[in-house]
Amino acid sequence: MKKLIQCLVVSFALFGLGAYAAGPTEVVYHIDDAETQGIKGLRNIRNHLDVSPQTKIIVVTHANGVDIMMEGAKDKKNGIEYAPLVGALKSRGVRFEVCEITLKNRNLKKDQFILDTDFTPSGVVRVADLQYQNHFAYIKP
């Protein structure tokens, strides 16, 4: 009887893991500083999709990270404009979200951001929800 219970427990554990792993990988990239994470993060996402194109990726930005989503914003180190890089990733299915608390704290308006930017009430809450409720993997470049 003890062997039967052990086999059942192992079977349920393996079945549960198999069901959980089904479907594409889902990842949240967390960017809160455009200067140190902007180009590196966008490059990481591009490379991620090059190797695993079926991956579902959501980028959540808050604090100074929202700068990568602002119209006309450029990387300070090398002058590369973010918008074309973001646009290329959006065309591959990546979703970019900007924290509305950051907008309020920095006196920013939604029309200052790249066309089709998505907004979330709280970037930190969104990252936590994606990790905990939706089981997204977490990457902070």
PDB file of C-alpha atoms in Angstrom:
ATOM      1  CA  MET A   1       0.000   0.000   0.000  1.00  0.00           C
ATOM      2  CA  LYS A   2       2.848   2.376   0.846  1.00  0.00           C
ATOM      3  CA  LYS A   3       4.382   1.762  -2.617  1.00  0.00           C
ATOM      4  CA  LEU A   4       1.047   2.490  -4.304  1.00  0.00           C
ATOM      5  CA  ILE A   5       0.710   5.812  -2.470  1.00  0.00           C
ATOM      6  CA  GLN A   6       4.282   6.765  -3.374  1.00  0.00           C
ATOM      7  CA  CYS A   7       3.616   5.950  -7.044  1.00  0.00           C
ATOM      8  CA  LEU A   8       0.426   7.997  -7.014  1.00  0.00           C
ATOM      9  CA  VAL A   9       2.158  10.984  -5.412  1.00  0.00           C
ATOM     10  CA  VAL A  10       4.982  10.845  -7.961  1.00  0.00           C
ATOM     11  CA  SER A  11       2.489  10.459 -10.830  1.00  0.00           C
ATOM     12  CA  PHE A  12       0.433  13.437  -9.701  1.00  0.00           C
ATOM     13  CA  ALA A  13       3.563  15.527  -9.210  1.00  0.00           C
ATOM     14  CA  LEU A  14       4.837  14.698 -12.690  1.00  0.00           C
ATOM     15  CA  PHE A  15       1.434  15.229 -14.274  1.00  0.00           C
ATOM     16  CA  GLY A  16       1.109  18.589 -12.535  1.00  0.00           C
ATOM     17  CA  LEU A  17       4.548  19.691 -13.709  1.00  0.00           C
ATOM     18  CA  GLY A  18       3.790  18.595 -17.250  1.00  0.00           C
ATOM     19  CA  ALA A  19       0.556  20.550 -17.325  1.00  0.00           C
ATOM     20  CA  TYR A  20       2.271  23.605 -15.872  1.00  0.00           C
ATOM     21  CA  ALA A  21       5.091  23.491 -18.444  1.00  0.00           C
ATOM     22  CA  ALA A  22       2.721  23.179 -21.417  1.00  0.00           C
ATOM     23  CA  GLY A  23       2.546  26.115 -23.795  1.00  0.00           C
ATOM     24  CA  PRO A  24       5.026  28.880 -24.558  1.00  0.00           C
ATOM     25  CA  THR A  25       7.324  30.345 -21.949  1.00  0.00           C
ATOM     26  CA  GLU A  26       6.006  33.585 -20.454  1.00  0.00           C
ATOM     27  CA  VAL A  27       8.457  36.207 -19.212  1.00  0.00           C
ATOM     28  CA  VAL A  28       8.195  39.623 -17.597  1.00  0.00           C
ATOM     29  CA  TYR A  29      11.144  41.964 -18.158  1.00  0.00           C
ATOM     30  CA  HIS A  30      11.324  44.605 -15.403  1.00  0.00           C
ATOM     31  CA  ILE A  31      12.933  47.929 -16.375  1.00  0.00           C
ATOM     32  CA  ASP A  32      13.171  50.747 -13.844  1.00  0.00           C
ATOM     33  CA  ASP A  33      16.218  52.635 -15.162  1.00  0.00           C
ATOM     34  CA  ALA A  34      16.507  53.447 -18.864  1.00  0.00           C
ATOM     35  CA  GLU A  35      20.103  54.617 -18.574  1.00  0.00           C
ATOM     36  CA  THR A  36      21.472  51.330 -17.231  1.00  0.00           C
ATOM     37  CA  GLN A  37      18.866  48.874 -18.539  1.00  0.00           C
ATOM     38  CA  GLY A  38      17.421  50.392 -21.725  1.00  0.00           C
ATOM     39  CA  ILE A  39      19.633  49.227 -24.581  1.00  0.00           C
ATOM     40  CA  LYS A  40      20.797  46.144 -22.684  1.00  0.00           C
ATOM     41  CA  GLY A  41      17.219  45.106 -21.914  1.00  0.00           C
ATOM     42  CA  LEU A  42      15.955  45.657 -25.457  1.00  0.00           C
ATOM     43  CA  ARG A  43      18.926  43.703 -26.825  1.00  0.00           C
ATOM     44  CA  ASN A  44      18.269  40.867 -24.350  1.00  0.00           C
ATOM     45  CA  ILE A  45      14.631  40.706 -25.458  1.00  0.00           C
ATOM     46  CA  ARG A  46      15.631  40.619 -29.138  1.00  0.00           C
ATOM     47  CA  ASN A  47      18.114  37.816 -28.441  1.00  0.00           C
ATOM     48  CA  HIS A  48      15.522  35.987 -26.348  1.00  0.00           C
ATOM     49  CA  LEU A  49      13.044  36.016 -29.240  1.00  0.00           C
ATOM     50  CA  ASP A  50      15.724  35.070 -31.778  1.00  0.00           C
ATOM     51  CA  VAL A  51      16.356  31.855 -29.843  1.00  0.00           C
ATOM     52  CA  SER A  52      12.805  31.265 -28.587  1.00  0.00           C
ATOM     53  CA  PRO A  53      10.365  33.106 -30.889  1.00  0.00           C
ATOM     54  CA  GLN A  54       7.228  31.642 -29.310  1.00  0.00           C
ATOM     55  CA  THR A  55       7.988  33.230 -25.918  1.00  0.00           C
ATOM     56  CA  LYS A  56       5.345  35.628 -24.606  1.00  0.00           C
ATOM     57  CA  ILE A  57       7.122  38.710 -23.254  1.00  0.00           C
ATOM     58  CA  ILE A  58       5.705  41.647 -21.311  1.00  0.00           C
ATOM     59  CA  VAL A  59       8.015  44.544 -20.454  1.00  0.00           C
ATOM     60  CA  VAL A  60       6.928  46.511 -17.396  1.00  0.00           C
ATOM     61  CA  THR A  61       8.527  49.920 -16.901  1.00  0.00           C
ATOM     62  CA  HIS A  62       8.366  52.288 -13.955  1.00  0.00           C
ATOM     63  CA  ALA A  63      10.462  55.032 -12.354  1.00  0.00           C
ATOM     64  CA  ASN A  64      13.203  56.114 -14.806  1.00  0.00           C
ATOM     65  CA  GLY A  65      12.588  52.976 -16.857  1.00  0.00           C
ATOM     66  CA  VAL A  66       9.569  54.609 -18.525  1.00  0.00           C
ATOM     67  CA  ASP A  67      12.012  56.809 -20.446  1.00  0.00           C
ATOM     68  CA  ILE A  68      12.566  54.032 -23.011  1.00  0.00           C
ATOM     69  CA  MET A  69       8.922  54.475 -24.011  1.00  0.00           C
ATOM     70  CA  MET A  70       8.955  58.262 -24.399  1.00  0.00           C
ATOM     71  CA  GLU A  71       8.640  59.783 -27.851  1.00  0.00           C
ATOM     72  CA  GLY A  72      12.082  60.850 -29.128  1.00  0.00           C
ATOM     73  CA  ALA A  73      13.989  59.358 -26.169  1.00  0.00           C
ATOM     74  CA  LYS A  74      17.560  58.218 -26.824  1.00  0.00           C
ATOM     75  CA  ASP A  75      20.133  56.212 -24.947  1.00  0.00           C
ATOM     76  CA  LYS A  76      22.403  58.776 -23.256  1.00  0.00           C
ATOM     77  CA  LYS A  77      25.589  56.773 -23.753  1.00  0.00           C
ATOM     78  CA  ASN A  78      25.464  56.219 -27.515  1.00  0.00           C
ATOM     79  CA  GLY A  79      22.525  58.275 -28.817  1.00  0.00           C
ATOM     80  CA  ILE A  80      20.496  55.303 -30.072  1.00  0.00           C
ATOM     81  CA  GLU A  81      16.788  56.122 -30.260  1.00  0.00           C
ATOM     82  CA  TYR A  82      14.600  53.677 -28.327  1.00  0.00           C
ATOM     83  CA  ALA A  83      11.412  53.935 -30.436  1.00  0.00           C
ATOM     84  CA  PRO A  84      12.616  51.908 -33.465  1.00  0.00           C
ATOM     85  CA  LEU A  85      13.946  49.160 -31.183  1.00  0.00           C
ATOM     86  CA  VAL A  86      10.699  49.070 -29.216  1.00  0.00           C
ATOM     87  CA  GLY A  87       8.687  49.082 -32.456  1.00  0.00           C
ATOM     88  CA  ALA A  88      10.646  46.123 -33.832  1.00  0.00           C
ATOM     89  CA  LEU A  89       9.968  44.155 -30.650  1.00  0.00           C
ATOM     90  CA  LYS A  90       6.285  45.128 -30.615  1.00  0.00           C
ATOM     91  CA  SER A  91       6.013  43.759 -34.158  1.00  0.00           C
ATOM     92  CA  ARG A  92       7.253  40.437 -32.736  1.00  0.00           C
ATOM     93  CA  GLY A  93       4.492  40.398 -30.116  1.00  0.00           C
ATOM     94  CA  VAL A  94       6.225  42.020 -27.142  1.00  0.00           C
ATOM     95  CA  ARG A  95       3.916  44.107 -24.960  1.00  0.00           C
ATOM     96  CA  PHE A  96       5.307  47.233 -23.270  1.00  0.00           C
ATOM     97  CA  GLU A  97       3.571  48.671 -20.202  1.00  0.00           C
ATOM     98  CA  VAL A  98       4.223  51.969 -18.415  1.00  0.00           C
ATOM     99  CA  CYS A  99       3.392  52.607 -14.753  1.00  0.00           C
ATOM    100  CA  GLU A 100       0.721  55.270 -14.239  1.00  0.00           C
ATOM    101  CA  ILE A 101       2.023  56.060 -10.732  1.00  0.00           C
ATOM    102  CA  THR A 102       5.304  57.083 -12.356  1.00  0.00           C
ATOM    103  CA  LEU A 103       3.411  59.331 -14.771  1.00  0.00           C
ATOM    104  CA  LYS A 104       1.729  61.063 -11.838  1.00  0.00           C
ATOM    105  CA  ASN A 105       4.947  61.383  -9.798  1.00  0.00           C
ATOM    106  CA  ARG A 106       6.925  62.769 -12.751  1.00  0.00           C
ATOM    107  CA  ASN A 107       4.100  64.931 -14.158  1.00  0.00           C
ATOM    108  CA  LEU A 108       4.140  63.045 -17.467  1.00  0.00           C
ATOM    109  CA  LYS A 109       1.238  62.698 -19.908  1.00  0.00           C
ATOM    110  CA  LYS A 110       0.273  59.620 -21.909  1.00  0.00           C
ATOM    111  CA  ASP A 111       0.664  61.518 -25.184  1.00  0.00           C
ATOM    112  CA  GLN A 112       4.410  61.881 -24.487  1.00  0.00           C
ATOM    113  CA  PHE A 113       4.881  58.161 -25.103  1.00  0.00           C
ATOM    114  CA  ILE A 114       5.423  56.075 -28.211  1.00  0.00           C
ATOM    115  CA  LEU A 115       2.219  55.267 -30.081  1.00  0.00           C
ATOM    116  CA  ASP A 116       0.394  52.180 -28.804  1.00  0.00           C
ATOM    117  CA  THR A 117       2.140  52.180 -25.424  1.00  0.00           C
ATOM    118  CA  ASP A 118       0.110  50.246 -22.874  1.00  0.00           C
ATOM    119  CA  PHE A 119      -0.343  51.567 -19.349  1.00  0.00           C
ATOM    120  CA  THR A 120      -0.764  49.808 -16.027  1.00  0.00           C
ATOM    121  CA  PRO A 121      -1.960  51.391 -12.760  1.00  0.00           C
ATOM    122  CA  SER A 122       1.178  50.236 -10.886  1.00  0.00           C
ATOM    123  CA  GLY A 123       4.329  48.796 -12.426  1.00  0.00           C
ATOM    124  CA  VAL A 124       5.410  47.053  -9.231  1.00  0.00           C
ATOM    125  CA  VAL A 125       1.988  45.471  -8.695  1.00  0.00           C
ATOM    126  CA  ARG A 126       1.909  44.372 -12.343  1.00  0.00           C
ATOM    127  CA  VAL A 127       5.310  42.656 -12.057  1.00  0.00           C
ATOM    128  CA  ALA A 128       4.216  40.899  -8.858  1.00  0.00           C
ATOM    129  CA  ASP A 129       0.902  39.783 -10.382  1.00  0.00           C
ATOM    130  CA  LEU A 130       2.578  38.431 -13.512  1.00  0.00           C
ATOM    131  CA  GLN A 131       5.019  36.454 -11.376  1.00  0.00           C
ATOM    132  CA  TYR A 132       2.676  35.169  -8.704  1.00  0.00           C
ATOM    133  CA  GLN A 133      -0.710  34.836 -10.397  1.00  0.00           C
ATOM    134  CA  ASN A 134       0.384  34.128 -13.964  1.00  0.00           C
ATOM    135  CA  HIS A 135       3.659  32.284 -13.233  1.00  0.00           C
ATOM    136  CA  PHE A 136       5.747  34.461 -15.556  1.00  0.00           C
ATOM    137  CA  ALA A 137       9.514  34.092 -15.293  1.00  0.00           C
ATOM    138  CA  TYR A 138      11.181  37.304 -14.058  1.00  0.00           C
ATOM    139  CA  ILE A 139      14.133  38.988 -15.756  1.00  0.00           C
ATOM    140  CA  LYS A 140      15.684  42.303 -14.758  1.00  0.00           C
ATOM    141  CA  PRO A 141      18.421  43.245 -17.245  1.00  0.00           C
TER     142      PRO A 141
END
